[in-house]
Coordinates of C-alpha atoms in Angstrom, one line a residue:
S1 CA 0.0 0.1 0.1
V2 CA 1.1 3.7 -0.2
A3 CA 1.1 3.8 3.4
S4 CA 3.6 1.3 3.9
S5 CA 5.6 2.1 1.1
A6 CA 9.4 3.2 2.0
A7 CA 10.4 7.0 1.1
I8 CA 12.3 7.0 -2.2
G9 CA 16.2 7.6 -1.3
L10 CA 17.2 10.6 -2.4
G11 CA 20.7 10.4 -0.6
L12 CA 22.1 11.2 3.1
R13 CA 20.2 14.0 4.7
R14 CA 18.7 15.0 1.3
T15 CA 15.1 16.0 0.9
A16 CA 13.0 17.1 -2.3
R17 CA 12.0 20.9 -3.1
A18 CA 9.9 19.9 -6.0
I19 CA 9.2 16.7 -8.2
A20 CA 8.3 16.4 -11.9
A21 CA 6.9 13.2 -13.6
G22 CA 7.0 12.3 -17.4
S23 CA 5.5 9.5 -19.0
A24 CA 8.0 7.0 -17.6
H25 CA 10.2 9.1 -15.5
T26 CA 10.7 11.1 -12.8
C27 CA 13.3 14.1 -11.6
A28 CA 13.5 15.6 -8.1
L29 CA 14.8 19.2 -7.2
L30 CA 16.7 18.6 -4.1
D31 CA 17.4 20.8 -1.1
D32 CA 20.8 21.6 -2.1
E33 CA 19.6 22.7 -5.5
T34 CA 20.5 19.7 -7.4
V35 CA 18.7 17.6 -9.8
K36 CA 18.2 13.8 -9.4
C37 CA 16.2 11.7 -12.3
W38 CA 15.1 7.9 -12.2
G39 CA 12.8 5.5 -14.3
N40 CA 13.2 4.7 -17.9
G41 CA 16.6 6.1 -19.1
L42 CA 15.6 5.7 -23.0
F43 CA 16.6 8.8 -24.9
G44 CA 19.1 10.0 -22.1
R45 CA 15.9 11.6 -20.2
L46 CA 17.6 10.9 -16.9
G47 CA 20.8 12.8 -18.0
T48 CA 23.1 10.2 -17.1
G49 CA 24.9 9.9 -20.0
S50 CA 23.7 6.4 -20.8
T51 CA 20.1 4.9 -21.4
S52 CA 20.0 2.7 -18.5
N53 CA 17.0 2.3 -16.3
I54 CA 17.5 3.4 -12.9
G55 CA 15.3 2.8 -9.7
D56 CA 14.2 -0.5 -10.9
A57 CA 17.4 -2.7 -9.0
A58 CA 19.3 -2.4 -5.6
N59 CA 22.2 0.1 -5.3
E60 CA 20.8 2.4 -7.6
M61 CA 18.9 5.1 -5.8
A62 CA 20.5 7.3 -2.7
D63 CA 23.8 8.3 -2.7
F64 CA 24.4 5.9 -5.5
L65 CA 22.3 8.3 -8.0
L66 CA 24.4 11.0 -8.7
P67 CA 23.1 14.5 -9.6
V68 CA 22.3 15.5 -13.2
D69 CA 25.5 17.7 -14.3
L70 CA 24.1 21.0 -15.0
G71 CA 27.7 22.6 -15.6
S72 CA 30.5 23.7 -13.3
G73 CA 29.0 25.9 -10.4
R74 CA 25.5 25.5 -11.7
T75 CA 22.5 24.7 -9.8
A76 CA 18.9 24.4 -10.6
S77 CA 16.1 26.5 -9.2
Q78 CA 13.0 24.7 -11.0
I79 CA 12.4 21.6 -13.2
A80 CA 10.1 20.7 -15.8
V81 CA 9.4 17.2 -17.2
G82 CA 7.9 16.2 -20.5
G83 CA 6.8 12.7 -22.0
A84 CA 10.7 12.0 -22.8
H85 CA 12.8 14.9 -22.1
S86 CA 13.8 17.1 -18.9
C87 CA 14.6 20.5 -18.5
A88 CA 15.9 22.6 -15.7
L89 CA 15.9 26.5 -15.0
L90 CA 19.4 27.1 -13.6
D91 CA 20.5 29.8 -10.8
N92 CA 21.5 32.0 -13.8
F93 CA 18.1 32.1 -15.5
D94 CA 19.6 29.7 -18.2
V95 CA 17.4 26.4 -19.3
K96 CA 19.0 23.5 -20.0
C97 CA 17.2 20.4 -21.4
W98 CA 17.9 16.6 -22.0
G99 CA 16.5 13.6 -23.3
K100 CA 14.1 12.8 -26.4
N101 CA 14.7 15.5 -29.0
D102 CA 12.9 14.1 -32.4
V103 CA 10.8 17.3 -32.7
G104 CA 13.4 19.9 -31.1
Q105 CA 11.5 19.8 -27.7
L106 CA 15.2 20.5 -26.2
G107 CA 15.5 23.7 -28.3
Y108 CA 18.9 23.5 -29.8
G109 CA 18.0 23.7 -33.5
D110 CA 18.7 19.9 -34.2
T111 CA 17.0 16.9 -33.3
S112 CA 19.7 15.2 -31.5
N113 CA 18.9 13.4 -28.2
R114 CA 21.3 14.6 -25.3
G115 CA 22.2 12.9 -22.1
D116 CA 22.4 9.3 -23.6
A117 CA 26.2 9.2 -24.3
A118 CA 29.1 10.4 -22.4
N119 CA 30.3 14.2 -22.9
E120 CA 26.8 15.3 -23.4
M121 CA 26.0 16.9 -20.2
G122 CA 27.4 19.4 -17.9
S123 CA 29.5 22.1 -19.9
N124 CA 28.8 20.2 -23.0
L125 CA 24.9 20.9 -22.8
P126 CA 24.3 24.3 -24.2
A127 CA 21.5 26.4 -22.9
V128 CA 18.6 27.2 -24.8
Q129 CA 18.9 30.4 -26.6
F130 CA 16.2 33.0 -26.3
P131 CA 15.8 36.1 -28.1
A132 CA 18.3 38.8 -27.7
G133 CA 18.2 40.0 -23.6
R134 CA 15.8 37.5 -22.8
T135 CA 16.1 35.0 -19.9
A136 CA 13.5 32.6 -18.4
R137 CA 11.6 32.9 -15.2
N138 CA 9.4 29.7 -15.3
I139 CA 9.5 26.4 -17.5
V140 CA 7.0 23.9 -18.4
A141 CA 6.8 20.6 -20.5
G142 CA 4.1 19.2 -22.6
A143 CA 4.5 15.5 -23.9
N144 CA 6.5 16.8 -27.1
H145 CA 7.0 20.6 -26.7
T146 CA 8.5 23.2 -24.1
C147 CA 7.5 26.7 -23.0
A148 CA 9.2 29.3 -21.2
L149 CA 7.9 32.2 -19.3
L150 CA 10.5 35.1 -19.8
D151 CA 11.7 37.9 -17.8
D152 CA 9.4 40.3 -19.4
A153 CA 6.4 38.1 -18.8
S154 CA 6.2 37.0 -22.5
V155 CA 5.7 33.2 -23.6
I156 CA 7.9 31.3 -25.9
C157 CA 7.3 27.7 -27.0
W158 CA 9.5 25.1 -29.1
G159 CA 9.1 21.7 -30.1
A160 CA 6.1 19.7 -31.6
N161 CA 3.4 21.9 -33.2
D162 CA 1.1 19.7 -35.1
Y163 CA -2.0 21.4 -33.3
G164 CA -0.6 24.8 -32.7
Q165 CA 0.5 24.3 -29.3
L166 CA 3.6 26.5 -30.0
G167 CA 0.8 29.4 -30.3
Q168 CA 2.5 31.0 -33.5
D169 CA -0.6 30.5 -35.7
S170 CA 1.2 27.7 -37.7
T171 CA 2.1 23.7 -37.3
T172 CA 5.6 24.0 -38.0
S173 CA 8.0 22.8 -35.1
I174 CA 10.4 25.2 -33.8
G175 CA 14.0 24.3 -32.4
D176 CA 14.4 21.6 -34.7
G177 CA 16.9 22.8 -37.1
V178 CA 14.1 22.9 -40.1
G179 CA 11.7 25.6 -38.7
A180 CA 12.4 28.7 -36.6
S181 CA 15.0 28.8 -33.6
V182 CA 14.1 29.5 -30.5
A183 CA 16.0 33.2 -30.5
S184 CA 14.4 34.1 -33.7
T185 CA 11.0 33.1 -32.7
P186 CA 8.5 36.0 -31.5
S187 CA 6.8 35.7 -28.2
I188 CA 3.2 34.4 -28.3
N189 CA 0.8 37.4 -29.1
L190 CA -1.7 36.7 -25.8
G191 CA -3.8 39.7 -26.5
T192 CA -3.5 43.4 -26.6
G193 CA -1.4 44.5 -23.4
R194 CA -1.6 41.0 -22.2
T195 CA 1.2 39.0 -20.4
A196 CA 1.4 35.8 -18.7
L197 CA 1.8 34.9 -15.0
A198 CA 2.0 31.2 -15.1
L199 CA 1.9 28.3 -17.7
A200 CA 0.7 24.7 -18.2
A201 CA 1.6 22.2 -21.1
G202 CA -0.4 19.0 -22.1
D203 CA 0.1 16.8 -24.7
A204 CA -0.9 19.0 -27.6
H205 CA -2.5 22.2 -25.8
T206 CA -0.9 24.9 -23.4
C207 CA -2.5 27.3 -21.2
A208 CA -1.5 30.3 -19.7
I209 CA -2.8 32.5 -16.6
L210 CA -2.5 36.0 -17.8
D211 CA -1.6 39.2 -16.0
N212 CA -5.4 39.9 -15.4
Y213 CA -6.0 36.3 -13.8
T214 CA -8.0 34.9 -16.9
V215 CA -6.9 31.7 -18.6
K216 CA -6.1 31.6 -22.1
C217 CA -5.4 28.1 -24.1
W218 CA -4.3 27.2 -27.3
G219 CA -3.2 24.2 -29.6
D220 CA -5.5 21.0 -29.8
G221 CA -9.2 21.8 -29.0
S222 CA -10.4 18.1 -29.2
Q223 CA -12.6 17.0 -26.2
G224 CA -13.1 20.8 -25.1
R225 CA -9.3 20.9 -23.2
L226 CA -9.2 24.6 -24.3
G227 CA -12.6 25.4 -22.6
L228 CA -14.0 27.1 -25.1
G229 CA -17.3 25.5 -25.8
S230 CA -16.1 23.8 -28.9
T231 CA -13.4 21.4 -30.4
D232 CA -11.7 24.2 -32.3
F233 CA -8.0 24.6 -32.4
V234 CA -6.2 27.7 -31.5
G235 CA -2.9 28.9 -32.8
D236 CA -2.9 26.6 -35.7
G237 CA -3.3 29.1 -38.4
S238 CA -6.6 27.7 -39.6
A239 CA -9.1 29.5 -37.1
L240 CA -8.6 31.5 -34.1
S241 CA -5.3 33.1 -33.1
V242 CA -4.2 32.8 -29.6
A243 CA -4.5 36.7 -29.7
D244 CA -8.4 36.7 -30.7
A245 CA -9.4 33.8 -28.8
P246 CA -11.4 34.2 -25.9
S247 CA -10.5 33.8 -22.1
V248 CA -11.9 30.6 -20.6
D249 CA -15.3 31.4 -18.9
L250 CA -14.3 30.5 -15.3
G251 CA -17.9 32.0 -13.8
A252 CA -18.8 35.1 -12.7
G253 CA -16.0 37.2 -10.9
R254 CA -14.0 34.1 -10.7
T255 CA -10.1 34.3 -11.4
A256 CA -7.6 31.6 -11.5
I257 CA -4.3 31.3 -9.3
A258 CA -3.2 28.0 -10.5
I259 CA -3.5 25.8 -13.5
S260 CA -2.4 22.2 -14.5
A261 CA -2.7 20.6 -17.9
G262 CA -2.9 16.8 -18.5
S263 CA -2.7 15.0 -21.8
S264 CA -6.3 16.0 -22.7
H265 CA -7.6 17.9 -19.8
T266 CA -7.4 21.1 -18.0
C267 CA -7.7 22.0 -14.2
V268 CA -7.5 25.4 -11.9
V269 CA -7.7 26.6 -8.8
L270 CA -9.7 29.7 -8.3
D271 CA -9.7 32.5 -6.3
N272 CA -12.0 31.1 -4.0
A273 CA -9.6 27.9 -3.4
T274 CA -12.1 25.6 -5.4
T275 CA -11.0 24.0 -8.5
K276 CA -12.6 23.2 -11.9
C277 CA -11.6 20.8 -14.7
W278 CA -12.5 20.6 -18.2
G279 CA -11.8 18.6 -21.2
E280 CA -11.6 14.7 -21.8
G281 CA -14.2 13.3 -19.0
T282 CA -13.2 9.6 -19.7
D283 CA -12.4 7.6 -16.7
G284 CA -13.8 10.4 -14.5
R285 CA -10.5 12.5 -14.6
L286 CA -12.6 15.8 -14.3
G287 CA -14.2 14.6 -11.0
Y288 CA -18.1 15.3 -12.0
G289 CA -19.4 11.8 -11.4
S290 CA -19.6 10.9 -15.1
Q291 CA -17.6 10.4 -18.2
N292 CA -18.7 13.3 -20.3
S293 CA -16.2 15.7 -22.0
L294 CA -16.6 19.2 -20.9
G295 CA -15.8 22.3 -22.4
D296 CA -16.5 21.0 -25.8
S297 CA -20.1 22.4 -26.5
P298 CA -21.6 25.8 -25.4
G299 CA -23.2 26.0 -22.3
E300 CA -20.7 23.9 -20.5
M301 CA -18.4 26.4 -18.9
G302 CA -18.7 29.3 -16.4
D303 CA -21.2 29.0 -13.7
A304 CA -22.4 26.0 -15.6
L305 CA -19.3 24.5 -14.8
Q306 CA -19.2 23.4 -11.1
A307 CA -16.5 23.3 -8.7
V308 CA -15.2 19.5 -8.1
S309 CA -16.5 18.3 -5.1
L310 CA -13.6 17.0 -2.5
G311 CA -15.6 17.1 0.9
A312 CA -17.5 19.0 3.2
G313 CA -15.5 22.3 4.0
R314 CA -12.5 21.2 1.9
T315 CA -10.7 23.6 -0.1
V316 CA -7.8 23.3 -2.5
L317 CA -4.1 24.5 -2.5
A318 CA -2.7 22.7 -5.7
I319 CA -3.5 20.6 -8.7
S320 CA -2.0 18.4 -10.7
A321 CA -3.5 16.5 -13.8
G322 CA -2.2 13.7 -15.5
T323 CA -2.9 11.4 -18.4
L324 CA -5.9 9.6 -16.8
H325 CA -6.3 11.2 -13.4
T326 CA -6.1 14.3 -11.5
C327 CA -4.7 15.0 -7.7
A328 CA -5.2 17.7 -5.5
V329 CA -3.6 19.0 -2.4
L330 CA -6.2 20.3 0.4
D331 CA -6.4 22.8 2.9
N332 CA -6.0 20.4 5.5
A333 CA -2.8 19.3 3.9
T334 CA -4.4 15.8 2.6
L335 CA -4.3 14.6 -1.0
K336 CA -7.1 13.3 -3.1
C337 CA -6.9 11.8 -6.6
W338 CA -9.5 10.7 -9.1
G339 CA -10.2 9.4 -12.3
S340 CA -8.5 5.9 -13.5
G341 CA -7.1 3.6 -10.8
A342 CA -5.2 1.6 -13.2
S343 CA -1.9 0.6 -11.9
G344 CA -2.7 2.1 -8.6
R345 CA -2.3 5.7 -9.9
R346 CA -4.8 7.1 -7.5
G347 CA -2.9 5.7 -4.3
S348 CA -6.2 4.1 -3.0
D349 CA -4.8 0.5 -2.7
S350 CA -7.1 -0.8 -5.7
T351 CA -7.2 -0.3 -9.1
A352 CA -10.8 1.3 -8.9
S353 CA -11.7 4.6 -10.6
A354 CA -13.3 7.5 -9.1
G355 CA -15.3 10.4 -10.5
R356 CA -16.8 8.5 -13.3
T357 CA -20.0 7.9 -11.6
A358 CA -22.3 9.6 -9.0
G359 CA -21.4 9.2 -5.3
T360 CA -17.6 8.7 -5.8
M361 CA -16.3 12.2 -5.1
G362 CA -16.7 14.4 -2.1
D363 CA -16.7 13.0 1.5
S364 CA -16.8 9.2 -0.3
L365 CA -13.4 10.2 -2.2
A366 CA -10.8 8.6 0.3
V367 CA -7.6 10.5 0.9
V368 CA -4.2 9.1 -0.1
A369 CA -2.7 7.6 3.1

């Protein structure tokens, strides 16, 4: 069970400041501002200079697991993990990425993987080059794309762009050596006078909390994951641009303070400490007692979209949307997860789903032990 599982060994006296999980690997930002990654090593996503898996055998974790080499004297202030690539925001505001790079998701102007062979990490791993004078303040990674919130509160994304998830009104990849470089890419036009406060990236869509605390999403609109009451794409050059797309209707007077994008759904924490989710509803990942997708038809957003019921008197501190499930940290420092229970991803000591039928949310949804 989760309750009886041993803590993950990060090293003697080491603790975690942040964690990020991809499709088959996990990275942790430690208290000494180093980064350690474990799981599937394919493509170099662990940054060890090999493709070996880590964490599936004895003597691979804790002090046996060396920190990712980010360069002489360099430490990390943030990490972001995509499907098969990893990135770190460094103490000098550089961004370095490693792992799979088939569509330029590392941002280096080629499609060569990094971190899967010797002499590719440390000082040999370049920093992503942003437009002149710009540095990064926040990074997020989707399945095959990466985005940075820059020091002037603008946003640039690179990597896969088959659905417009890079927000450039095209479907041309960026950073792969064929399309534009990251440095030559203009920041995303979020609307007249608008800048960004926070970002979230899913499999094929991207969202931002803007400086007025509204939310805009772009990319693949399937299942309503953009929250526009339709399945229209945004930012791919075929219909709406990011600038022209309306903000997500969160309800009368409501604004967003945190956001997370799953593979095909999106969740926010609102200013009243409740959470709302929209997009694909399969397995109950939205938490509304059904498998209906929401946000793909008119009349489903705004006040019509209820807050997810997490128990009497409970409010939400943080939200994380995965591929088939969603988890929230509540005001009493407990954790609740809903959606698919396959492989034990809900931490409920079972494979049962929650949120797909009536009566499985609210006080009926058990906390993770």
